[in-house]
XYZ file of C-alpha atoms in Angstrom:
755
model
C -43.265 17.358 12.819
C -46.416 17.447 14.950
C -49.803 18.345 13.534
C -49.498 21.891 14.893
C -46.247 22.387 12.951
C -44.512 24.008 15.962
C -42.173 21.155 16.937
C -39.275 20.628 14.552
C -38.287 17.055 13.597
C -34.734 17.641 14.772
C -35.886 18.581 18.282
C -38.248 15.623 18.541
C -35.501 13.330 17.239
C -33.072 14.683 19.831
C -35.586 13.932 22.571
C -35.845 10.376 21.284
C -32.052 9.869 21.041
C -31.542 10.984 24.619
C -32.430 7.524 25.944
C -30.295 5.519 23.494
C -27.260 3.522 24.736
C -23.785 4.777 23.812
C -23.040 1.942 21.366
C -26.188 2.674 19.365
C -25.469 6.415 19.293
C -21.900 5.824 18.027
C -23.171 3.590 15.210
C -25.794 6.186 14.280
C -23.349 9.094 14.150
C -20.948 7.087 11.972
C -23.728 6.469 9.452
C -25.286 9.957 9.775
C -22.541 12.490 10.601
C -24.884 15.383 9.757
C -26.772 14.742 13.034
C -23.687 15.880 14.951
C -23.521 19.148 12.995
C -24.665 22.254 14.921
C -27.754 24.091 13.794
C -27.058 26.126 10.646
C -26.337 29.776 11.138
C -26.672 32.475 8.481
C -23.993 32.028 5.789
C -23.325 28.367 6.671
C -26.969 27.349 6.375
C -26.838 26.281 2.733
C -23.615 24.336 3.201
C -25.059 22.529 6.230
C -28.203 21.604 4.346
C -26.106 20.296 1.467
C -24.111 18.156 3.904
C -27.359 16.806 5.346
C -28.643 15.889 1.888
C -25.348 14.175 1.087
C -25.516 12.221 4.357
C -29.062 11.071 3.571
C -27.978 9.899 0.120
C -25.052 7.950 1.606
C -27.376 6.267 4.085
C -29.842 5.378 1.313
C -27.040 3.933 -0.828
C -26.378 1.323 1.850
C -29.981 0.030 1.978
C -31.146 -3.150 0.298
C -34.328 -3.574 -1.745
C -36.491 -4.512 1.244
C -35.331 -1.560 3.373
C -35.909 0.874 0.507
C -39.387 -0.584 -0.011
C -40.207 -0.159 3.686
C -39.012 3.443 3.599
C -41.040 4.049 0.437
C -44.121 2.590 2.131
C -43.542 4.954 5.056
C -43.515 7.913 2.648
C -46.767 6.677 1.091
C -48.514 6.178 4.427
C -47.170 9.345 6.048
C -47.310 9.176 9.825
C -48.425 5.705 10.875
C -47.917 3.022 13.471
C -45.310 0.292 13.007
C -48.111 -2.268 12.700
C -49.844 -0.213 10.027
C -46.616 0.151 8.093
C -45.886 -3.584 8.249
C -49.367 -4.352 6.963
C -48.906 -2.431 3.683
C -45.476 -3.937 2.787
C -45.717 -7.159 0.798
C -43.035 -9.023 2.729
C -42.526 -11.232 5.761
C -43.640 -9.266 8.851
C -40.565 -10.134 10.889
C -38.174 -9.107 8.127
C -40.186 -5.923 7.595
C -39.978 -5.099 11.306
C -36.202 -5.656 11.232
C -35.899 -3.361 8.203
C -37.925 -0.676 9.994
C -35.669 -0.937 13.036
C -32.630 -0.468 10.778
C -34.202 2.686 9.344
C -34.770 3.981 12.867
C -31.156 3.202 13.785
C -29.958 5.221 10.783
C -32.335 8.086 11.723
C -33.928 7.905 8.265
C -37.155 7.422 10.185
C -38.107 8.531 13.677
C -40.821 7.874 16.204
C -43.028 10.813 17.105
C -45.903 10.793 19.586
C -48.298 10.207 16.681
C -46.372 7.312 15.131
C -43.461 6.573 12.829
C -42.600 8.958 10.003
C -39.750 9.514 7.563
C -37.098 12.151 8.166
C -37.485 15.414 6.286
C -35.402 15.298 3.107
C -35.826 11.555 2.536
C -38.733 12.093 0.141
C -36.607 14.330 -2.108
C -33.735 11.826 -2.038
C -36.056 8.957 -2.955
C -37.371 10.671 -6.078
C -36.051 9.594 -9.453
C -35.668 5.926 -8.528
C -37.875 4.108 -11.074
C -37.987 0.388 -10.575
C -36.634 0.636 -7.015
C -39.780 1.867 -5.248
C -43.537 1.463 -5.655
C -44.149 4.693 -7.562
C -47.056 5.612 -5.272
C -47.534 9.157 -4.093
C -48.111 10.108 -0.454
C -51.574 9.588 0.909
C -53.874 12.570 1.262
C -53.799 14.431 4.611
C -57.507 13.634 5.176
C -57.370 10.249 3.487
C -60.513 8.092 3.793
C -60.262 4.596 5.175
C -59.467 1.569 3.019
C -63.125 0.407 3.051
C -64.357 3.807 1.867
C -61.793 3.891 -0.971
C -62.747 0.352 -2.022
C -66.425 1.343 -2.077
C -65.714 4.326 -4.321
C -63.743 2.150 -6.735
C -66.598 -0.359 -6.839
C -68.967 2.402 -8.043
C -66.872 3.096 -11.164
C -67.779 2.099 -14.683
C -65.477 -0.380 -16.464
C -63.989 2.457 -18.517
C -63.235 4.544 -15.431
C -61.720 1.505 -13.675
C -59.471 0.835 -16.676
C -58.394 4.491 -16.721
C -57.617 4.415 -13.007
C -55.425 1.332 -13.381
C -53.719 2.895 -16.399
C -52.797 5.993 -14.387
C -51.485 3.793 -11.574
C -49.309 1.783 -13.986
C -47.828 4.895 -15.623
C -46.513 6.969 -12.760
C -49.714 7.972 -10.982
C -50.129 11.238 -12.894
C -52.264 12.329 -15.850
C -54.131 15.271 -17.397
C -57.780 16.212 -17.199
C -58.155 17.146 -20.855
C -61.716 18.443 -21.371
C -63.019 16.911 -18.138
C -64.574 19.215 -15.578
C -62.603 19.556 -12.345
C -65.559 20.439 -10.079
C -68.353 17.959 -10.611
C -70.411 15.617 -8.430
C -70.568 11.857 -8.974
C -74.125 12.127 -10.252
C -73.161 14.739 -12.860
C -70.030 12.918 -14.116
C -70.273 12.143 -17.842
C -66.792 10.831 -18.690
C -64.483 8.303 -16.978
C -62.139 11.125 -15.954
C -65.020 13.033 -14.325
C -66.057 9.854 -12.471
C -62.600 9.606 -10.957
C -62.281 13.316 -10.117
C -65.737 13.539 -8.572
C -64.984 10.612 -6.203
C -61.521 12.033 -5.266
C -59.839 8.982 -6.787
C -57.807 11.434 -8.886
C -56.899 14.751 -7.243
C -56.470 17.882 -9.457
C -53.223 19.799 -9.202
C -51.895 22.983 -10.820
C -52.859 23.380 -14.449
C -54.694 20.444 -15.995
C -52.768 17.683 -14.166
C -54.224 15.135 -11.794
C -52.457 12.694 -9.458
C -53.362 9.375 -7.904
C -53.356 9.608 -4.076
C -51.435 6.992 -2.162
C -54.519 5.515 -0.477
C -56.085 4.830 -3.892
C -52.929 3.139 -5.162
C -52.880 0.935 -2.068
C -56.490 -0.081 -2.688
C -55.748 -0.960 -6.321
C -52.849 -3.176 -5.200
C -54.784 -5.047 -2.559
C -53.691 -2.876 0.369
C -49.971 -3.260 -0.359
C -47.512 -0.867 -1.963
C -46.333 -3.448 -4.510
C -47.901 -6.300 -6.416
C -44.833 -8.530 -5.970
C -43.030 -9.496 -2.748
C -40.115 -7.187 -1.948
C -38.207 -9.596 0.288
C -37.458 -12.261 -2.326
C -33.656 -12.338 -2.266
C -32.191 -13.723 -5.538
C -30.883 -17.245 -5.036
C -27.265 -18.142 -5.689
C -26.532 -20.861 -8.230
C -24.355 -23.320 -6.331
C -22.888 -26.780 -6.653
C -21.336 -29.130 -4.062
C -17.574 -29.124 -3.576
C -15.319 -30.635 -0.928
C -14.142 -27.984 1.585
C -10.636 -29.472 1.569
C -10.422 -28.980 -2.213
C -11.546 -25.351 -1.852
C -8.877 -24.705 0.790
C -6.089 -26.357 -1.248
C -7.047 -24.492 -4.428
C -7.064 -21.152 -2.633
C -3.722 -21.878 -0.947
C -2.119 -22.768 -4.284
C -3.334 -19.508 -5.840
C -2.112 -17.558 -2.796
C 1.364 -19.068 -3.084
C 1.468 -18.289 -6.832
C 0.540 -14.630 -6.413
C 3.162 -14.140 -3.685
C 5.844 -15.713 -5.883
C 4.802 -13.649 -8.912
C 4.969 -10.374 -6.994
C 8.412 -11.380 -5.778
C 9.607 -12.211 -9.324
C 8.242 -8.940 -10.733
C 9.925 -6.739 -8.159
C 13.191 -8.673 -8.339
C 13.225 -8.029 -12.081
C 12.218 -4.375 -11.740
C 14.937 -3.811 -9.169
C 17.494 -4.483 -11.930
C 15.621 -3.321 -15.051
C 12.893 -0.913 -13.959
C 10.272 0.086 -16.553
C 9.803 3.749 -17.326
C 6.860 5.821 -16.150
C 4.684 7.219 -18.915
C 4.284 10.974 -19.203
C 0.647 10.624 -18.211
C 1.617 8.158 -15.486
C 1.273 4.407 -15.513
C 3.013 1.465 -17.143
C 3.543 1.226 -20.893
C 1.665 -1.483 -22.812
C 4.909 -3.045 -24.076
C 6.241 -3.321 -20.513
C 2.997 -4.979 -19.390
C 3.199 -7.473 -22.255
C 6.812 -8.286 -21.436
C 5.832 -8.789 -17.819
C 2.988 -11.124 -18.821
C 5.427 -13.249 -20.824
C 7.847 -13.301 -17.911
C 5.163 -14.487 -15.482
C 3.447 -16.859 -17.928
C 0.070 -15.149 -17.409
C -2.211 -13.040 -19.560
C -2.082 -9.247 -19.519
C -5.040 -8.798 -17.099
C -3.289 -11.193 -14.699
C -0.038 -9.240 -14.954
C -1.934 -5.982 -14.400
C -3.521 -7.400 -11.236
C -0.098 -8.416 -9.886
C 1.467 -4.970 -10.317
C -1.654 -3.162 -9.088
C -1.721 -5.246 -5.908
C 1.999 -4.599 -5.407
C 1.324 -0.861 -5.783
C -1.560 -0.965 -3.308
C 0.617 -2.874 -0.819
C 3.337 -0.216 -0.999
C 5.894 -2.593 -2.503
C 6.408 -0.592 -5.721
C 6.416 3.149 -6.290
C 7.465 5.773 -8.779
C 11.055 6.926 -8.285
C 14.075 8.101 -10.269
C 16.467 5.579 -11.813
C 20.233 5.914 -12.282
C 19.740 8.144 -15.344
C 17.429 10.519 -13.511
C 14.325 9.338 -15.389
C 11.054 8.407 -13.662
C 10.719 4.643 -13.313
C 8.776 2.032 -11.344
C 11.033 0.669 -8.614
C 10.574 -1.642 -5.608
C 10.348 0.215 -2.319
C 12.428 -0.504 0.759
C 9.339 -2.246 2.145
C 9.857 -4.991 -0.449
C 13.072 -6.168 1.232
C 11.270 -6.453 4.571
C 8.235 -8.100 2.974
C 10.263 -10.708 1.077
C 11.818 -11.928 4.337
C 8.456 -12.671 5.958
C 6.695 -16.063 5.911
C 4.515 -16.725 2.880
C 1.267 -16.457 4.861
C 2.165 -12.999 6.182
C 3.233 -11.831 2.744
C -0.082 -13.022 1.337
C -2.165 -11.193 3.945
C -0.221 -7.985 3.198
C -1.222 -8.263 -0.469
C -4.824 -9.288 0.185
C -5.414 -6.602 2.804
C -4.122 -3.926 0.435
C -6.293 -5.262 -2.408
C -9.413 -5.309 -0.248
C -8.988 -1.697 0.918
C -7.744 -0.307 -2.386
C -9.712 1.904 -4.753
C -7.688 0.683 -7.750
C -9.567 -1.066 -10.595
C -7.169 -3.483 -12.360
C -10.035 -4.949 -14.407
C -10.128 -1.767 -16.533
C -6.572 -2.244 -17.855
C -6.701 -2.734 -21.611
C -10.186 -1.266 -21.997
C -10.908 2.252 -23.193
C -12.292 5.260 -21.402
C -15.199 7.355 -22.778
C -12.684 9.423 -24.793
C -11.358 6.295 -26.523
C -8.022 6.236 -24.691
C -6.745 2.888 -23.419
C -6.334 2.434 -19.673
C -2.752 1.674 -18.611
C -1.763 -0.306 -15.552
C -0.600 1.846 -12.604
C -2.223 4.954 -14.158
C -3.204 7.493 -11.467
C -6.786 7.753 -12.754
C -7.359 3.975 -12.617
C -9.487 4.060 -9.458
C -13.102 4.115 -8.337
C -14.752 5.016 -5.059
C -16.998 1.952 -5.426
C -14.187 -0.615 -5.796
C -13.709 -1.334 -2.094
C -17.455 -1.621 -1.449
C -17.839 -4.006 -4.404
C -15.055 -6.280 -3.114
C -16.367 -6.378 0.436
C -19.917 -7.035 -0.747
C -18.778 -9.865 -3.047
C -16.882 -11.537 -0.185
C -19.834 -10.984 2.144
C -22.152 -12.832 -0.258
C -19.631 -15.640 -0.775
C -19.266 -15.999 2.990
C -23.003 -16.742 3.218
C -22.485 -20.006 1.331
C -22.312 -22.981 3.697
C -19.288 -25.260 3.774
C -19.414 -27.705 0.910
C -21.246 -25.294 -1.416
C -19.549 -23.102 -4.043
C -20.702 -20.973 -6.957
C -21.800 -23.091 -9.890
C -19.675 -22.947 -13.025
C -21.109 -20.526 -15.584
C -24.181 -19.410 -13.643
C -22.695 -18.795 -10.197
C -21.134 -15.375 -10.807
C -24.219 -13.936 -12.629
C -26.407 -15.072 -9.730
C -24.038 -13.384 -7.268
C -24.241 -10.171 -9.302
C -28.061 -10.343 -9.122
C -27.815 -10.746 -5.344
C -25.496 -7.725 -5.181
C -27.971 -5.648 -7.190
C -30.709 -6.582 -4.701
C -28.470 -5.660 -1.776
C -27.390 -2.308 -3.305
C -30.147 -1.275 -5.726
C -29.179 2.395 -5.746
C -25.662 1.745 -7.049
C -24.921 2.561 -10.730
C -24.653 -0.056 -13.453
C -20.849 -0.133 -13.239
C -21.163 -1.551 -9.727
C -22.168 -4.921 -11.187
C -18.980 -4.970 -13.294
C -16.916 -4.210 -10.202
C -18.553 -7.077 -8.308
C -17.816 -9.466 -11.193
C -14.197 -8.314 -11.261
C -13.947 -8.707 -7.478
C -14.975 -12.378 -7.668
C -12.428 -13.043 -10.424
C -9.624 -11.218 -8.598
C -10.404 -13.025 -5.347
C -9.830 -16.349 -7.110
C -6.499 -15.191 -8.572
C -5.297 -13.867 -5.216
C -6.245 -17.011 -3.324
C -9.005 -15.406 -1.257
C -11.453 -17.868 -2.828
C -10.892 -21.266 -4.359
C -12.999 -23.334 -6.772
C -15.841 -20.809 -6.449
C -16.102 -20.795 -2.654
C -14.480 -19.266 0.388
C -12.113 -21.388 2.497
C -11.693 -20.551 6.210
C -8.895 -18.111 5.337
C -11.163 -16.290 2.870
C -13.933 -16.016 5.449
C -11.454 -14.379 7.841
C -10.471 -11.947 5.081
C -14.154 -11.085 4.549
C -14.375 -10.396 8.295
C -11.233 -8.190 8.186
C -9.328 -10.570 10.475
C -6.060 -10.895 8.538
C -4.117 -12.444 11.417
C -6.594 -15.319 11.602
C -6.536 -15.586 7.800
C -2.757 -16.032 7.802
C -3.017 -18.723 10.462
C -5.786 -20.516 8.567
C -4.044 -20.574 5.190
C -0.599 -21.435 6.523
C -1.540 -25.069 7.136
C -2.673 -25.476 3.509
C 0.245 -23.760 1.801
C 2.497 -26.130 -0.128
C 5.730 -26.962 1.639
C 8.691 -25.431 -0.194
C 11.426 -27.720 -1.485
C 15.150 -27.055 -1.852
C 15.990 -29.365 -4.732
C 15.293 -29.913 -8.417
C 15.689 -32.808 -10.820
C 18.177 -32.044 -13.618
C 17.532 -33.864 -16.888
C 19.638 -34.580 -19.958
C 17.425 -32.407 -22.203
C 18.763 -29.271 -20.441
C 15.719 -28.916 -18.213
C 15.218 -28.918 -14.464
C 11.973 -30.005 -12.793
C 11.043 -28.513 -9.425
C 8.686 -31.055 -7.786
C 7.089 -28.314 -5.714
C 7.424 -24.664 -4.779
C 11.073 -23.808 -4.296
C 12.571 -21.960 -1.386
C 12.784 -18.249 -2.086
C 16.579 -18.057 -2.397
C 16.817 -21.217 -4.511
C 14.049 -19.976 -6.805
C 15.755 -16.604 -7.281
C 19.118 -18.131 -8.193
C 17.619 -20.772 -10.463
C 15.477 -18.140 -12.191
C 18.709 -16.268 -12.961
C 20.320 -19.293 -14.641
C 17.273 -20.774 -16.415
C 14.012 -19.731 -18.074
C 10.628 -20.928 -16.822
C 9.143 -23.196 -19.480
C 5.914 -24.231 -17.770
C 4.189 -23.895 -14.422
C 1.804 -26.154 -12.565
C 2.184 -28.780 -9.891
C 5.826 -28.988 -10.969
C 7.718 -26.067 -12.519
C 9.952 -26.829 -15.501
C 13.050 -24.680 -16.077
C 15.097 -24.763 -19.294
C 18.801 -23.938 -19.519
C 19.957 -22.095 -22.631
C 23.117 -20.309 -23.665
C 21.364 -17.004 -23.029
C 20.145 -17.955 -19.558
C 23.585 -19.239 -18.475
C 25.193 -16.099 -19.895
C 22.712 -14.104 -17.783
C 24.209 -15.671 -14.678
C 27.758 -14.944 -15.828
C 26.743 -11.325 -16.504
C 25.575 -11.164 -12.875
C 29.101 -12.038 -11.708
C 28.979 -15.836 -11.441
C 31.889 -17.956 -12.576
C 31.575 -21.289 -14.349
C 32.707 -23.086 -11.190
C 30.064 -21.316 -9.105
C 27.366 -22.288 -11.619
C 28.421 -25.944 -11.504
C 28.608 -25.928 -7.695
C 25.121 -24.445 -7.417
C 23.630 -26.982 -9.814
C 25.273 -29.829 -7.919
C 23.990 -28.550 -4.578
C 20.321 -28.193 -5.618
C 20.032 -31.331 -7.778
C 19.196 -34.718 -6.349
C 20.559 -36.292 -9.523
C 24.031 -35.932 -11.024
C 24.518 -32.931 -13.281
C 23.965 -34.221 -16.851
C 26.912 -34.053 -19.195
C 25.080 -31.874 -21.804
C 24.455 -29.244 -19.121
C 28.115 -29.269 -18.085
C 29.152 -28.842 -21.727
C 26.706 -25.929 -22.093
C 28.127 -24.134 -19.040
C 31.723 -24.685 -20.194
C 31.019 -23.523 -23.764
C 29.334 -20.323 -22.574
C 32.116 -19.644 -20.067
C 34.788 -20.223 -22.740
C 33.429 -17.490 -25.011
C 32.323 -15.184 -22.187
C 34.461 -12.037 -22.052
C 36.443 -12.775 -25.212
C 35.176 -9.459 -26.544
C 35.323 -6.538 -24.162
C 33.353 -3.339 -24.447
C 34.172 -0.080 -22.765
C 33.208 3.543 -22.910
C 35.205 6.051 -24.948
C 34.304 9.463 -26.294
C 37.359 9.946 -28.543
C 40.618 8.311 -29.609
C 44.162 9.590 -30.116
C 46.540 8.168 -32.730
C 50.161 9.152 -33.166
C 53.245 7.721 -34.816
C 55.331 9.225 -32.008
C 54.955 6.662 -29.231
C 56.902 8.744 -26.711
C 54.809 11.859 -27.294
C 51.583 9.896 -26.941
C 52.774 8.215 -23.745
C 53.756 11.602 -22.319
C 50.271 12.950 -22.929
C 48.652 9.932 -21.319
C 50.777 10.155 -18.171
C 50.701 13.957 -17.831
C 49.151 14.752 -14.393
C 47.435 17.805 -15.831
C 45.423 15.604 -18.200
C 44.177 13.202 -15.549
C 40.571 14.459 -15.861
C 40.524 13.596 -19.589
C 40.442 9.859 -18.889
C 43.290 8.925 -21.283
C 44.292 5.258 -21.577
C 46.705 3.490 -23.924
C 45.324 0.634 -25.992
C 48.480 0.235 -28.065
C 51.789 2.104 -28.285
C 50.339 4.387 -30.971
C 46.632 4.430 -29.959
C 44.933 5.853 -26.865
C 41.307 6.520 -25.923
C 39.737 9.297 -23.879
C 36.497 9.427 -21.888
C 36.119 13.154 -22.572
C 34.139 14.311 -25.624
C 35.965 15.707 -28.613
C 35.023 19.330 -28.000
C 36.535 19.071 -24.517
C 39.562 16.999 -25.532
C 40.892 19.282 -28.285
C 41.313 22.507 -26.246
C 42.736 20.603 -23.288
C 45.343 18.861 -25.476
C 46.337 22.243 -26.882
C 46.748 23.517 -23.312
C 49.068 20.557 -22.663
C 51.288 21.624 -25.564
C 50.024 19.249 -28.272
C 48.761 20.322 -31.696
C 46.018 17.785 -32.462
C 43.927 17.613 -35.625
C 40.615 15.850 -36.169
C 40.673 12.604 -38.129
C 37.641 11.553 -40.171
C 36.262 8.017 -40.362
C 38.191 7.336 -43.571
C 41.492 8.412 -41.980
C 41.716 11.788 -43.678
C 42.392 14.966 -41.749
C 39.476 17.361 -41.387
C 39.702 20.973 -40.365
C 37.074 21.454 -37.704
C 35.200 24.614 -37.041
C 33.048 25.506 -34.032
C 29.575 24.007 -34.114
C 26.603 26.309 -34.542
C 24.890 26.740 -31.213
C 21.144 26.632 -30.742
C 19.098 27.142 -27.584
C 16.934 24.287 -26.502
C 13.332 25.286 -25.962
C 11.677 24.268 -22.767
C 9.285 21.418 -23.093
C 6.394 21.175 -20.718
C 5.667 17.885 -19.134
C 2.884 16.769 -16.959
C 4.013 15.246 -13.694
C 4.061 11.470 -13.862
C 2.655 11.202 -10.350
C 3.263 12.374 -6.812
C 5.694 10.406 -4.636
C 4.562 10.125 -1.051
C 7.112 11.150 1.528
C 7.136 11.679 5.227
C 6.427 15.191 6.381
C 9.679 15.484 8.299
C 11.657 14.616 5.176
C 9.648 17.126 3.141
C 10.370 19.913 5.636
C 14.072 19.076 5.669
C 14.221 18.936 1.859
C 12.456 22.294 1.546
C 14.762 23.887 4.087
C 17.834 22.494 2.317
C 16.568 23.745 -1.053
C 15.883 27.207 0.381
C 19.362 27.431 1.850
C 20.895 26.284 -1.446
C 18.770 28.813 -3.337
C 19.788 31.623 -0.995
C 23.413 30.693 -1.482
C 23.012 30.611 -5.265
C 21.273 33.984 -5.209
C 23.883 35.597 -2.989
C 26.678 34.406 -5.271
C 25.070 35.642 -8.472
C 26.961 38.976 -8.727
C 30.309 37.522 -7.661
C 31.863 36.513 -11.013
C 30.978 36.298 -14.641
C 29.248 33.109 -15.701
C 30.843 30.644 -18.133
C 28.153 29.890 -20.708
C 30.138 28.241 -23.525
C 30.628 24.449 -23.319
C 34.402 24.718 -23.301
C 34.345 27.513 -20.706
C 31.934 25.621 -18.474
C 34.048 22.472 -18.619
C 37.208 24.426 -17.894
C 35.519 25.996 -14.876
C 34.418 22.576 -13.637
C 37.923 21.150 -13.966
C 39.352 24.101 -12.059
C 36.765 23.579 -9.317
C 37.678 19.885 -9.099
C 41.384 20.662 -8.795
C 40.816 23.461 -6.268
C 38.029 21.670 -4.355
C 35.838 24.773 -4.543
C 32.076 25.240 -4.705
C 30.341 26.424 -7.888
C 26.836 27.260 -9.043
C 25.743 25.483 -12.225
C 22.764 26.154 -14.455
C 21.109 22.816 -15.186
C 18.240 21.656 -17.422
C 16.418 18.759 -15.738
C 14.490 15.914 -17.375
C 11.332 18.024 -17.526
C 13.034 20.774 -19.546
C 13.054 23.211 -16.624
C 16.200 25.299 -16.030
C 17.413 25.874 -12.493
C 20.539 26.513 -10.484
C 22.378 24.016 -8.278
C 25.062 24.716 -5.677
C 27.534 21.835 -6.032
C 31.023 20.704 -5.044
C 32.459 19.029 -8.193
C 34.197 15.733 -7.455
C 34.815 13.964 -10.777
C 34.311 14.656 -14.502
C 34.192 11.414 -16.433
C 32.416 10.077 -19.524
C 30.359 13.178 -20.134
C 28.968 13.143 -16.575
C 29.812 15.309 -13.576
C 29.796 13.708 -10.135
C 29.283 16.417 -7.521
C 27.928 16.955 -4.017
C 24.540 18.673 -4.424
C 23.840 21.047 -1.526
C 20.112 20.995 -2.216
C 19.784 17.210 -2.273
C 22.414 16.806 0.494
C 23.941 13.917 -1.433
C 26.415 13.120 -4.218
C 24.644 13.120 -7.579
C 25.599 12.843 -11.225
C 24.809 15.550 -13.783
C 24.897 15.144 -17.554
C 27.482 17.592 -18.899
C 25.426 18.447 -21.974
C 22.601 19.664 -19.691
C 24.846 22.193 -17.866
C 24.106 25.665 -19.262
C 26.634 27.662 -17.245
C 29.106 27.621 -14.354
C 30.144 30.358 -11.935
C 32.117 30.390 -8.738
C 30.084 30.491 -5.509
């Protein structure tokens, strides 16, 4: 604003911006979007001002200690020339000039005809920053020159000088006490009156006095601070061969890719459940850590990176329960080269707001943080990671962070670069350095060429740089007589998957050791392998003959495999009349009961007892219930009770494409309309036996019915379905709402009526 007060800062700033090149204007508007906002009008004025304040705070958050000190000096000096501003900042003049130019580029300061001055609103945003700025107040509007101020200070008594320095050291504000506020230097009797009479302390409202900025500058030798503000904390480093850094990082990158692959392969078969509050249970995380041979924080980092990369998501398993499952992207990702798979993981980690380092710790309420929990995120995580890599990239080739002292020195550098960030920012920077080493972005405390490309957001170049250092995969192992197999290097993906199915990992390192046990071989047979296929696979991947103990182990497991068979049965039938029992089993009308003969006098059924008894009576039999001890029991109907609805918080939202959402909503609406239109058609079957009878009739007739169904959340709704099969207490039916064949638990069906 000009001295007349008639020209607004915004208008003067607009006149200045008119001559800027396009590239500079684009950079400015990205950092200060409030400058592109139209002038506030009436009801939107407060909201616009709030947005401007927020934009100023965001711009200040990105300044380092030197830039904040330069801006603080500008607030102390008021309107001044660039040369005058540089002269009062205790720093290198060239670095101070560069910091001032950065402030001008961000429009936190602007050049008026009378000199450089801070933007309106910056002073309010800079308040409350003890330790980050000088603590000096703005200079007086009619401030005397530095020589005049120094002369006034020289006239003071020792007591008044000590008081003046005390006020400067304690915030620049004090109280007058009993001192007179209007007194001449000759009449001053106390140290406070000496200072007030010479305008070294200026009275304010009440009995308070403040130290003007020009006086504070004089006390500090003409500078805003007593210490230099451009001393960047040094990094503690040690020498290290660049080739060793690159090899270490490449080894870690290969390990993290293989671990993500192993986790999602395992979860594709045995997915862990999703907690009610969202996230992964502690027992599942511990089991995963044992499977990967890492600690729990390492396992948490693996699954969090997989989540950020879109390779795992919350879905519904075969039982209809929420579970963590690999996405379809995993199949595409696993077929890519290792370098491309690694860049997918690293790019997702760098841009993610997730905070894996919090897993296992407790929140302010005392609740433990779970991996994959929805709340496990921070808006500062991405900035902390990028800043940590930026600092590491400043190390020259051949220099890495020193062991023990390197990371603390990097945290001190980060605090100097972002002094306005909260205390937790230092913890995030520490975690970022640790995670970068685990993910292969850094190695041995330094950044290899691939890590420098990651810091520069050039993932394609990073993949090309790391590919030449990745270990070459091998296709063979060395089988030994102690039932172990040694992989002399990283195995090909398909070989590693099949060997991991037949053997357990005993140790990892330069060579991975696998151990064959009866349980691991049985795991392969459970997956559908035969003993001959196991022997053929071992012969094909081993460069040594298959040891005799391993052949004996495979044959022994195969000999006992399947000797005991287990099936599903809900009830059994026993009769001394073999012909009558065989007639029941082969009766076409009882096909839906799932009857099967085990012996001439014994049969089993896949239908529950309460369904089996009335159906057998309909077929002309007169069955009775047999107790466990073989005695006959007279059964009576069970007492029925209604199940209360249980509320459940959603485990988490599953992202879907908008087109699929629209189609699903339209399908659900059509199914709901059809269910509503059919409501008055017939009476509803609400008893279990009546509902099952109605379902069997619908299966035989191929008709459509409306069922009442209680889902996993305890909510009751209606589904329009075409029943297909009733087997083992589950109904397989075409669901009109889902537009797919689904299975429904019979005990959750509350009623059936014809559509």
